[in-house]
Every structure is written in structure tokens, then in C-alpha cells.
Amino acid sequence: GNSVTQMEGPVTLSEEAFLTINCTYTATGYPSLFWYVQYPGEGLQLLLKATKADDKGSNKGFEATYRKETTSFHLEKGSVQVSDSAVYFCALKNTGFQKLVFGTGTRLLVSP
Amino acid sequence: DAGITQSPRHKVTETGTPVTLRCHQTENHRYMYWYRQDPGHGLRLIHYSYGVKDTDKGEVSDGYSVSRSKTEDFLLTLESATSSQTSVYFCAISEDSSGNTIYFGEGSWLTVV
């Protein structure tokens, strides 16, 4: 079946530090991959996506590259801000299906 | 922001009572979804709809039913609430058949005591 595995959190960083949140997946076929962000008390917002191997999704300084050979979609940012503190979810959607499959989420805490 | 409104946003109810959560969209999107969010599980799909009166089960559908009589409204009903259904419920919508862009509502916090 389809599944997504994310690194355990929380991830605690100081402002301007480099961020990596690991995400690996298991899927048949050629899924699309997503990162969603959830700020406190809010719903999920799409952060970035990639629909085929070697695609790089990017938004707001975050980026992730779809690596089929390692079945990974790690989220990175070169310099985090306090305002990036949130929960980040990796997700996949397989071809022909409407349903997103989510990882368990990784909480990021950025201190000044 | 996608035009998605969930109601109620917060509810406390007693075990054994029926509860209905409503999702209303103003985007005229065909696909609508109900997810629940629990610590350690991320978001899990309960039910989804691919058109008026067309619905299907997700991975955690036991104890839940849904209805979609109009494009804009997708109702989630807990027939007899249990404490294990205490959760945050999110409605989501998507426009096209690829489902590559899915928008989420702000969530409904449900506590079953």
C-alpha cells in the first residue's frame, strides 16, 4: 500500500539555521508528492509539490526534490525564521486516486 | 484562501449522542473530503465525495456516515459518538480529477465525554 514516513519531532532550531525534515514514501506507480504546513489553530496549507521524479518544488524559501531512486522528498530551507514554527506534513497522492496519504507530521520550533 | 467553512468549529458532546459536522464550500469544486487529525497519526481520510450523492469510504470510516445533497455541502455524521472519536476534523476540497491541489478548512474540534 501507500505510506509516508516522516522524521520524529519536534525539531528545534535557532533563527537563521538550516532546516531539513526527512520524508520517505512507499507507493506503487508514480505518485505526486506534497508538503503541507499547519500553523497553530489553523488548517493545512499546501507549501509545495512535485509531480514527477527529479522535479523540485519550492515556495517561501522552502524546497524539496522528488527522488525516485531513494523514494524521498526531504524538505529544506536555508535560513529559518521564528514565523516558520509550525507542523509540517509530507503527503503523497497516487495516480488515479483522489486521496492524499499523510505522514504523521513534524513539529518545527524556531527560537530567536 | 479557498472558500471553505466548517461548522461547528468547536463542540463538546456526550457519548452516545449523534453529531453532525458541516462543510460548506463556495468554490463549486467537485471533490470533497473529511479527514481526522490525531497525534501520532497525521491526517486520515474518513470519507470522500466525487459529486452530488457520490461518496466513498476512506481508511477510517467505521462509525461515520456522510451525505452530499448539494455541490457546496458535505456533511459528516457520527451516529453515536464515542470517546475514540474525539479529534480534530478537517474538510478539504479539490477542483480537478488530478487532485493535485487540495484545500483544507480550518478544522472542527470535537470532544466526546
PDB file of C-alpha atoms in Angstrom:
ATOM      1  CA  GLY A   1       0.000   0.000   0.000  1.00  0.00           C
ATOM      2  CA  ASN A   2       0.877   3.659   0.024  1.00  0.00           C
ATOM      3  CA  SER A   3       2.550   5.174   3.060  1.00  0.00           C
ATOM      4  CA  VAL A   4       4.654   8.141   4.128  1.00  0.00           C
ATOM      5  CA  THR A   5       7.265   8.188   6.875  1.00  0.00           C
ATOM      6  CA  GLN A   6       8.488  11.417   8.431  1.00  0.00           C
ATOM      7  CA  MET A   7      11.162  12.093  10.984  1.00  0.00           C
ATOM      8  CA  GLU A   8      10.013  12.382  14.578  1.00  0.00           C
ATOM      9  CA  GLY A   9       9.803  15.839  16.055  1.00  0.00           C
ATOM     10  CA  PRO A  10       9.962  18.302  17.461  1.00  0.00           C
ATOM     11  CA  VAL A  11      12.780  19.834  15.505  1.00  0.00           C
ATOM     12  CA  THR A  12      14.187  22.744  17.498  1.00  0.00           C
ATOM     13  CA  LEU A  13      16.336  25.333  15.719  1.00  0.00           C
ATOM     14  CA  SER A  14      17.639  28.815  16.233  1.00  0.00           C
ATOM     15  CA  GLU A  15      16.686  31.543  13.794  1.00  0.00           C
ATOM     16  CA  GLU A  16      18.736  31.509  10.572  1.00  0.00           C
ATOM     17  CA  ALA A  17      19.691  27.844  10.982  1.00  0.00           C
ATOM     18  CA  PHE A  18      19.442  25.355   8.114  1.00  0.00           C
ATOM     19  CA  LEU A  19      16.405  23.093   8.130  1.00  0.00           C
ATOM     20  CA  THR A  20      15.967  19.555   6.875  1.00  0.00           C
ATOM     21  CA  ILE A  21      12.879  17.468   7.544  1.00  0.00           C
ATOM     22  CA  ASN A  22      13.144  13.960   6.163  1.00  0.00           C
ATOM     23  CA  CYS A  23      10.334  12.251   4.301  1.00  0.00           C
ATOM     24  CA  THR A  24      10.351   8.871   2.599  1.00  0.00           C
ATOM     25  CA  TYR A  25       7.495   7.116   0.898  1.00  0.00           C
ATOM     26  CA  THR A  26       6.236   3.748  -0.270  1.00  0.00           C
ATOM     27  CA  ALA A  27       3.942   3.658  -3.252  1.00  0.00           C
ATOM     28  CA  THR A  28       3.094   1.730  -6.360  1.00  0.00           C
ATOM     29  CA  GLY A  29       3.267   3.604  -9.625  1.00  0.00           C
ATOM     30  CA  TYR A  30       4.284   7.252  -9.846  1.00  0.00           C
ATOM     31  CA  PRO A  31       2.796   9.337  -7.043  1.00  0.00           C
ATOM     32  CA  SER A  32       2.706  13.085  -6.683  1.00  0.00           C
ATOM     33  CA  LEU A  33       4.383  14.363  -3.507  1.00  0.00           C
ATOM     34  CA  PHE A  34       3.437  17.293  -1.301  1.00  0.00           C
ATOM     35  CA  TRP A  35       4.470  19.261   1.740  1.00  0.00           C
ATOM     36  CA  TYR A  36       1.726  20.883   3.767  1.00  0.00           C
ATOM     37  CA  VAL A  37       2.176  23.300   6.682  1.00  0.00           C
ATOM     38  CA  GLN A  38      -0.157  23.782   9.621  1.00  0.00           C
ATOM     39  CA  TYR A  39       0.170  26.873  11.779  1.00  0.00           C
ATOM     40  CA  PRO A  40      -1.288  26.768  15.312  1.00  0.00           C
ATOM     41  CA  GLY A  41      -5.090  26.667  15.314  1.00  0.00           C
ATOM     42  CA  GLU A  42      -5.340  26.588  11.543  1.00  0.00           C
ATOM     43  CA  GLY A  43      -5.967  24.110   8.752  1.00  0.00           C
ATOM     44  CA  LEU A  44      -3.330  22.731   6.429  1.00  0.00           C
ATOM     45  CA  GLN A  45      -1.908  24.847   3.633  1.00  0.00           C
ATOM     46  CA  LEU A  46      -0.116  23.499   0.606  1.00  0.00           C
ATOM     47  CA  LEU A  47       3.523  24.549   0.832  1.00  0.00           C
ATOM     48  CA  LEU A  48       4.965  22.903  -2.277  1.00  0.00           C
ATOM     49  CA  LYS A  49       4.536  19.919  -4.539  1.00  0.00           C
ATOM     50  CA  ALA A  50       6.293  17.797  -7.165  1.00  0.00           C
ATOM     51  CA  THR A  51       4.522  15.587  -9.628  1.00  0.00           C
ATOM     52  CA  LYS A  52       7.333  13.562 -11.195  1.00  0.00           C
ATOM     53  CA  ALA A  53      10.810  12.277 -10.475  1.00  0.00           C
ATOM     54  CA  ASP A  54      13.586  14.894 -10.232  1.00  0.00           C
ATOM     55  CA  ASP A  55      11.075  17.741 -10.008  1.00  0.00           C
ATOM     56  CA  LYS A  56      11.893  20.356  -7.387  1.00  0.00           C
ATOM     57  CA  GLY A  57       9.043  22.076  -5.610  1.00  0.00           C
ATOM     58  CA  SER A  58       9.745  25.426  -3.974  1.00  0.00           C
ATOM     59  CA  ASN A  59       7.859  28.129  -2.112  1.00  0.00           C
ATOM     60  CA  LYS A  60       8.657  30.762   0.538  1.00  0.00           C
ATOM     61  CA  GLY A  61      12.312  29.700   0.659  1.00  0.00           C
ATOM     62  CA  PHE A  62      11.431  26.034   1.207  1.00  0.00           C
ATOM     63  CA  GLU A  63      12.308  23.410  -1.370  1.00  0.00           C
ATOM     64  CA  ALA A  64      12.085  19.653  -1.842  1.00  0.00           C
ATOM     65  CA  THR A  65      13.261  17.377  -4.648  1.00  0.00           C
ATOM     66  CA  TYR A  66      11.378  14.266  -5.733  1.00  0.00           C
ATOM     67  CA  ARG A  67      13.990  11.462  -5.596  1.00  0.00           C
ATOM     68  CA  LYS A  68      12.608   8.259  -7.047  1.00  0.00           C
ATOM     69  CA  GLU A  69      15.825   6.298  -6.528  1.00  0.00           C
ATOM     70  CA  THR A  70      15.732   6.892  -2.765  1.00  0.00           C
ATOM     71  CA  THR A  71      11.911   7.288  -2.537  1.00  0.00           C
ATOM     72  CA  SER A  72      12.422  10.547  -0.676  1.00  0.00           C
ATOM     73  CA  PHE A  73      11.088  14.104  -0.652  1.00  0.00           C
ATOM     74  CA  HIS A  74      13.050  15.908   2.052  1.00  0.00           C
ATOM     75  CA  LEU A  75      12.054  19.460   2.953  1.00  0.00           C
ATOM     76  CA  GLU A  76      14.844  22.055   3.235  1.00  0.00           C
ATOM     77  CA  LYS A  77      15.231  25.741   3.984  1.00  0.00           C
ATOM     78  CA  GLY A  78      18.470  27.614   4.125  1.00  0.00           C
ATOM     79  CA  SER A  79      17.605  30.043   6.917  1.00  0.00           C
ATOM     80  CA  VAL A  80      14.548  29.521   9.115  1.00  0.00           C
ATOM     81  CA  GLN A  81      12.577  32.272  10.828  1.00  0.00           C
ATOM     82  CA  VAL A  82      10.529  32.271  14.006  1.00  0.00           C
ATOM     83  CA  SER A  83       7.441  32.565  11.819  1.00  0.00           C
ATOM     84  CA  ASP A  84       8.250  29.159  10.275  1.00  0.00           C
ATOM     85  CA  SER A  85       7.320  27.455  13.550  1.00  0.00           C
ATOM     86  CA  ALA A  86       4.536  25.067  12.586  1.00  0.00           C
ATOM     87  CA  VAL A  87       3.776  21.409  11.916  1.00  0.00           C
ATOM     88  CA  TYR A  88       4.901  20.125   8.521  1.00  0.00           C
ATOM     89  CA  PHE A  89       3.232  17.179   6.804  1.00  0.00           C
ATOM     90  CA  CYS A  90       4.596  15.176   3.929  1.00  0.00           C
ATOM     91  CA  ALA A  91       1.944  13.542   1.732  1.00  0.00           C
ATOM     92  CA  LEU A  92       1.513  11.580  -1.451  1.00  0.00           C
ATOM     93  CA  LYS A  93      -1.253  11.034  -3.947  1.00  0.00           C
ATOM     94  CA  ASN A  94      -1.065   8.126  -6.265  1.00  0.00           C
ATOM     95  CA  THR A  95      -2.062   8.126  -9.904  1.00  0.00           C
ATOM     96  CA  GLY A  96      -5.778   7.714 -10.465  1.00  0.00           C
ATOM     97  CA  PHE A  97      -6.722   8.147  -6.830  1.00  0.00           C
ATOM     98  CA  GLN A  98      -8.075  11.309  -5.254  1.00  0.00           C
ATOM     99  CA  LYS A  99      -6.913  10.567  -1.773  1.00  0.00           C
ATOM    100  CA  LEU A 100      -3.905  12.099  -0.053  1.00  0.00           C
ATOM    101  CA  VAL A 101      -1.903   9.867   2.265  1.00  0.00           C
ATOM    102  CA  PHE A 102      -0.193  11.817   5.025  1.00  0.00           C
ATOM    103  CA  GLY A 103       2.792  11.289   7.227  1.00  0.00           C
ATOM    104  CA  THR A 104       2.422  11.842  10.959  1.00  0.00           C
ATOM    105  CA  GLY A 105       3.746  15.408  10.839  1.00  0.00           C
ATOM    106  CA  THR A 106       6.896  17.045  12.195  1.00  0.00           C
ATOM    107  CA  ARG A 107       6.691  19.992  14.541  1.00  0.00           C
ATOM    108  CA  LEU A 108       9.275  22.725  13.953  1.00  0.00           C
ATOM    109  CA  LEU A 109      10.106  25.166  16.727  1.00  0.00           C
ATOM    110  CA  VAL A 110      12.318  28.139  15.843  1.00  0.00           C
ATOM    111  CA  SER A 111      13.662  30.329  18.625  1.00  0.00           C
ATOM    112  CA  PRO A 112      15.010  33.884  18.245  1.00  0.00           C
TER     113      PRO A 112
ATOM    114  CA  ASP B   1      -7.978  31.449   0.827  1.00  0.00           C
ATOM    115  CA  ALA B   2     -10.246  28.744  -0.510  1.00  0.00           C
ATOM    116  CA  GLY B   3     -13.881  29.361   0.416  1.00  0.00           C
ATOM    117  CA  ILE B   4     -14.382  26.545   2.916  1.00  0.00           C
ATOM    118  CA  THR B   5     -16.419  26.955   6.069  1.00  0.00           C
ATOM    119  CA  GLN B   6     -16.699  24.266   8.716  1.00  0.00           C
ATOM    120  CA  SER B   7     -19.310  24.276  11.445  1.00  0.00           C
ATOM    121  CA  PRO B   8     -19.332  23.999  14.325  1.00  0.00           C
ATOM    122  CA  ARG B   9     -15.706  24.921  14.961  1.00  0.00           C
ATOM    123  CA  HIS B  10     -15.806  23.553  18.497  1.00  0.00           C
ATOM    124  CA  LYS B  11     -18.207  21.082  20.092  1.00  0.00           C
ATOM    125  CA  VAL B  12     -18.379  19.043  23.263  1.00  0.00           C
ATOM    126  CA  THR B  13     -20.870  16.194  23.245  1.00  0.00           C
ATOM    127  CA  GLU B  14     -21.740  13.164  25.322  1.00  0.00           C
ATOM    128  CA  THR B  15     -21.037   9.547  24.461  1.00  0.00           C
ATOM    129  CA  GLY B  16     -23.889   8.003  22.508  1.00  0.00           C
ATOM    130  CA  THR B  17     -25.277  11.204  21.050  1.00  0.00           C
ATOM    131  CA  PRO B  18     -25.409  11.882  17.305  1.00  0.00           C
ATOM    132  CA  VAL B  19     -23.238  14.673  15.943  1.00  0.00           C
ATOM    133  CA  THR B  20     -23.178  16.276  12.509  1.00  0.00           C
ATOM    134  CA  LEU B  21     -20.343  18.393  11.184  1.00  0.00           C
ATOM    135  CA  ARG B  22     -20.921  20.563   8.152  1.00  0.00           C
ATOM    136  CA  CYS B  23     -18.547  21.610   5.420  1.00  0.00           C
ATOM    137  CA  HIS B  24     -19.655  24.363   3.063  1.00  0.00           C
ATOM    138  CA  GLN B  25     -17.675  25.493   0.026  1.00  0.00           C
ATOM    139  CA  THR B  26     -18.147  28.426  -2.300  1.00  0.00           C
ATOM    140  CA  GLU B  27     -15.690  27.211  -4.963  1.00  0.00           C
ATOM    141  CA  ASN B  28     -18.005  24.786  -6.792  1.00  0.00           C
ATOM    142  CA  HIS B  29     -15.315  22.103  -6.562  1.00  0.00           C
ATOM    143  CA  ARG B  30     -16.366  18.576  -7.396  1.00  0.00           C
ATOM    144  CA  TYR B  31     -14.346  16.670  -4.815  1.00  0.00           C
ATOM    145  CA  MET B  32     -14.783  16.972  -1.059  1.00  0.00           C
ATOM    146  CA  TYR B  33     -13.134  15.069   1.765  1.00  0.00           C
ATOM    147  CA  TRP B  34     -13.357  14.569   5.507  1.00  0.00           C
ATOM    148  CA  TYR B  35     -10.149  13.859   7.438  1.00  0.00           C
ATOM    149  CA  ARG B  36      -9.467  13.424  11.123  1.00  0.00           C
ATOM    150  CA  GLN B  37      -6.226  14.503  12.754  1.00  0.00           C
ATOM    151  CA  ASP B  38      -4.832  12.707  15.776  1.00  0.00           C
ATOM    152  CA  PRO B  39      -1.419  12.820  17.443  1.00  0.00           C
ATOM    153  CA  GLY B  40       0.915  10.208  16.008  1.00  0.00           C
ATOM    154  CA  HIS B  41      -1.367   9.510  13.062  1.00  0.00           C
ATOM    155  CA  GLY B  42      -1.265  12.633  10.967  1.00  0.00           C
ATOM    156  CA  LEU B  43      -4.406  13.055   8.915  1.00  0.00           C
ATOM    157  CA  ARG B  44      -6.504  10.047   7.974  1.00  0.00           C
ATOM    158  CA  LEU B  45      -9.261  10.022   5.403  1.00  0.00           C
ATOM    159  CA  ILE B  46     -12.748   9.207   6.708  1.00  0.00           C
ATOM    160  CA  HIS B  47     -14.946   9.612   3.631  1.00  0.00           C
ATOM    161  CA  TYR B  48     -14.821  11.488   0.382  1.00  0.00           C
ATOM    162  CA  SER B  49     -17.207  12.610  -2.325  1.00  0.00           C
ATOM    163  CA  TYR B  50     -16.723  12.890  -6.067  1.00  0.00           C
ATOM    164  CA  GLY B  51     -20.060  14.507  -6.823  1.00  0.00           C
ATOM    165  CA  VAL B  52     -23.585  15.062  -5.556  1.00  0.00           C
ATOM    166  CA  LYS B  53     -24.809  11.841  -3.948  1.00  0.00           C
ATOM    167  CA  ASP B  54     -21.499  10.125  -4.868  1.00  0.00           C
ATOM    168  CA  THR B  55     -19.449   9.176  -1.842  1.00  0.00           C
ATOM    169  CA  ASP B  56     -16.958   6.520  -0.838  1.00  0.00           C
ATOM    170  CA  LYS B  57     -15.188   5.291   2.262  1.00  0.00           C
ATOM    171  CA  GLY B  58     -11.710   6.211   3.353  1.00  0.00           C
ATOM    172  CA  GLU B  59      -9.379   4.343   5.670  1.00  0.00           C
ATOM    173  CA  VAL B  60     -11.173   5.103   8.965  1.00  0.00           C
ATOM    174  CA  SER B  61     -14.866   5.172   8.023  1.00  0.00           C
ATOM    175  CA  ASP B  62     -16.298   2.949  10.783  1.00  0.00           C
ATOM    176  CA  GLY B  63     -18.762   4.877  12.946  1.00  0.00           C
ATOM    177  CA  TYR B  64     -19.141   7.694  10.401  1.00  0.00           C
ATOM    178  CA  SER B  65     -21.550   8.426   7.588  1.00  0.00           C
ATOM    179  CA  VAL B  66     -21.655  11.242   5.065  1.00  0.00           C
ATOM    180  CA  SER B  67     -24.091  12.903   2.746  1.00  0.00           C
ATOM    181  CA  ARG B  68     -23.798  15.290  -0.147  1.00  0.00           C
ATOM    182  CA  SER B  69     -27.137  16.536  -1.459  1.00  0.00           C
ATOM    183  CA  LYS B  70     -25.688  19.731  -2.944  1.00  0.00           C
ATOM    184  CA  THR B  71     -22.344  20.518  -4.540  1.00  0.00           C
ATOM    185  CA  GLU B  72     -21.493  23.024  -1.833  1.00  0.00           C
ATOM    186  CA  ASP B  73     -22.283  20.969   1.268  1.00  0.00           C
ATOM    187  CA  PHE B  74     -20.688  17.807   2.636  1.00  0.00           C
ATOM    188  CA  LEU B  75     -21.986  16.544   5.982  1.00  0.00           C
ATOM    189  CA  LEU B  76     -20.194  14.168   8.325  1.00  0.00           C
ATOM    190  CA  THR B  77     -22.349  12.362  10.890  1.00  0.00           C
ATOM    191  CA  LEU B  78     -21.290  10.418  13.921  1.00  0.00           C
ATOM    192  CA  GLU B  79     -24.351   8.254  14.546  1.00  0.00           C
ATOM    193  CA  SER B  80     -23.463   7.511  18.174  1.00  0.00           C
ATOM    194  CA  ALA B  81     -20.374   9.370  19.306  1.00  0.00           C
ATOM    195  CA  THR B  82     -17.644   7.544  21.225  1.00  0.00           C
ATOM    196  CA  SER B  83     -14.634   8.871  23.109  1.00  0.00           C
ATOM    197  CA  SER B  84     -12.347   7.464  20.387  1.00  0.00           C
ATOM    198  CA  GLN B  85     -13.928   9.953  18.005  1.00  0.00           C
ATOM    199  CA  THR B  86     -12.562  12.887  19.972  1.00  0.00           C
ATOM    200  CA  SER B  87     -10.425  14.524  17.327  1.00  0.00           C
ATOM    201  CA  VAL B  88      -9.943  17.476  15.040  1.00  0.00           C
ATOM    202  CA  TYR B  89     -11.898  17.073  11.815  1.00  0.00           C
ATOM    203  CA  PHE B  90     -10.827  18.752   8.604  1.00  0.00           C
ATOM    204  CA  CYS B  91     -12.831  19.187   5.458  1.00  0.00           C
ATOM    205  CA  ALA B  92     -10.963  19.527   2.161  1.00  0.00           C
ATOM    206  CA  ILE B  93     -11.893  20.258  -1.439  1.00  0.00           C
ATOM    207  CA  SER B  94     -10.255  19.815  -4.805  1.00  0.00           C
ATOM    208  CA  GLU B  95     -11.194  21.071  -8.210  1.00  0.00           C
ATOM    209  CA  ASP B  96      -9.949  18.668 -10.800  1.00  0.00           C
ATOM    210  CA  SER B  97      -9.550  14.968 -11.332  1.00  0.00           C
ATOM    211  CA  SER B  98      -5.826  15.044 -10.622  1.00  0.00           C
ATOM    212  CA  GLY B  99      -6.483  16.108  -7.035  1.00  0.00           C
ATOM    213  CA  ASN B 100      -3.070  17.720  -7.064  1.00  0.00           C
ATOM    214  CA  THR B 101      -4.265  20.850  -5.324  1.00  0.00           C
ATOM    215  CA  ILE B 102      -6.376  20.195  -2.261  1.00  0.00           C
ATOM    216  CA  TYR B 103      -7.534  22.999   0.015  1.00  0.00           C
ATOM    217  CA  PHE B 104      -8.345  22.495   3.679  1.00  0.00           C
ATOM    218  CA  GLY B 105     -10.818  24.121   6.003  1.00  0.00           C
ATOM    219  CA  GLU B 106      -9.836  25.418   9.420  1.00  0.00           C
ATOM    220  CA  GLY B 107     -10.978  22.364  11.325  1.00  0.00           C
ATOM    221  CA  SER B 108     -13.675  21.356  13.798  1.00  0.00           C
ATOM    222  CA  TRP B 109     -12.575  20.408  17.294  1.00  0.00           C
ATOM    223  CA  LEU B 110     -14.844  17.656  18.684  1.00  0.00           C
ATOM    224  CA  THR B 111     -14.654  16.356  22.236  1.00  0.00           C
ATOM    225  CA  VAL B 112     -16.753  13.344  23.254  1.00  0.00           C
ATOM    226  CA  VAL B 113     -17.095  12.993  27.040  1.00  0.00           C
TER     227      VAL B 113
END
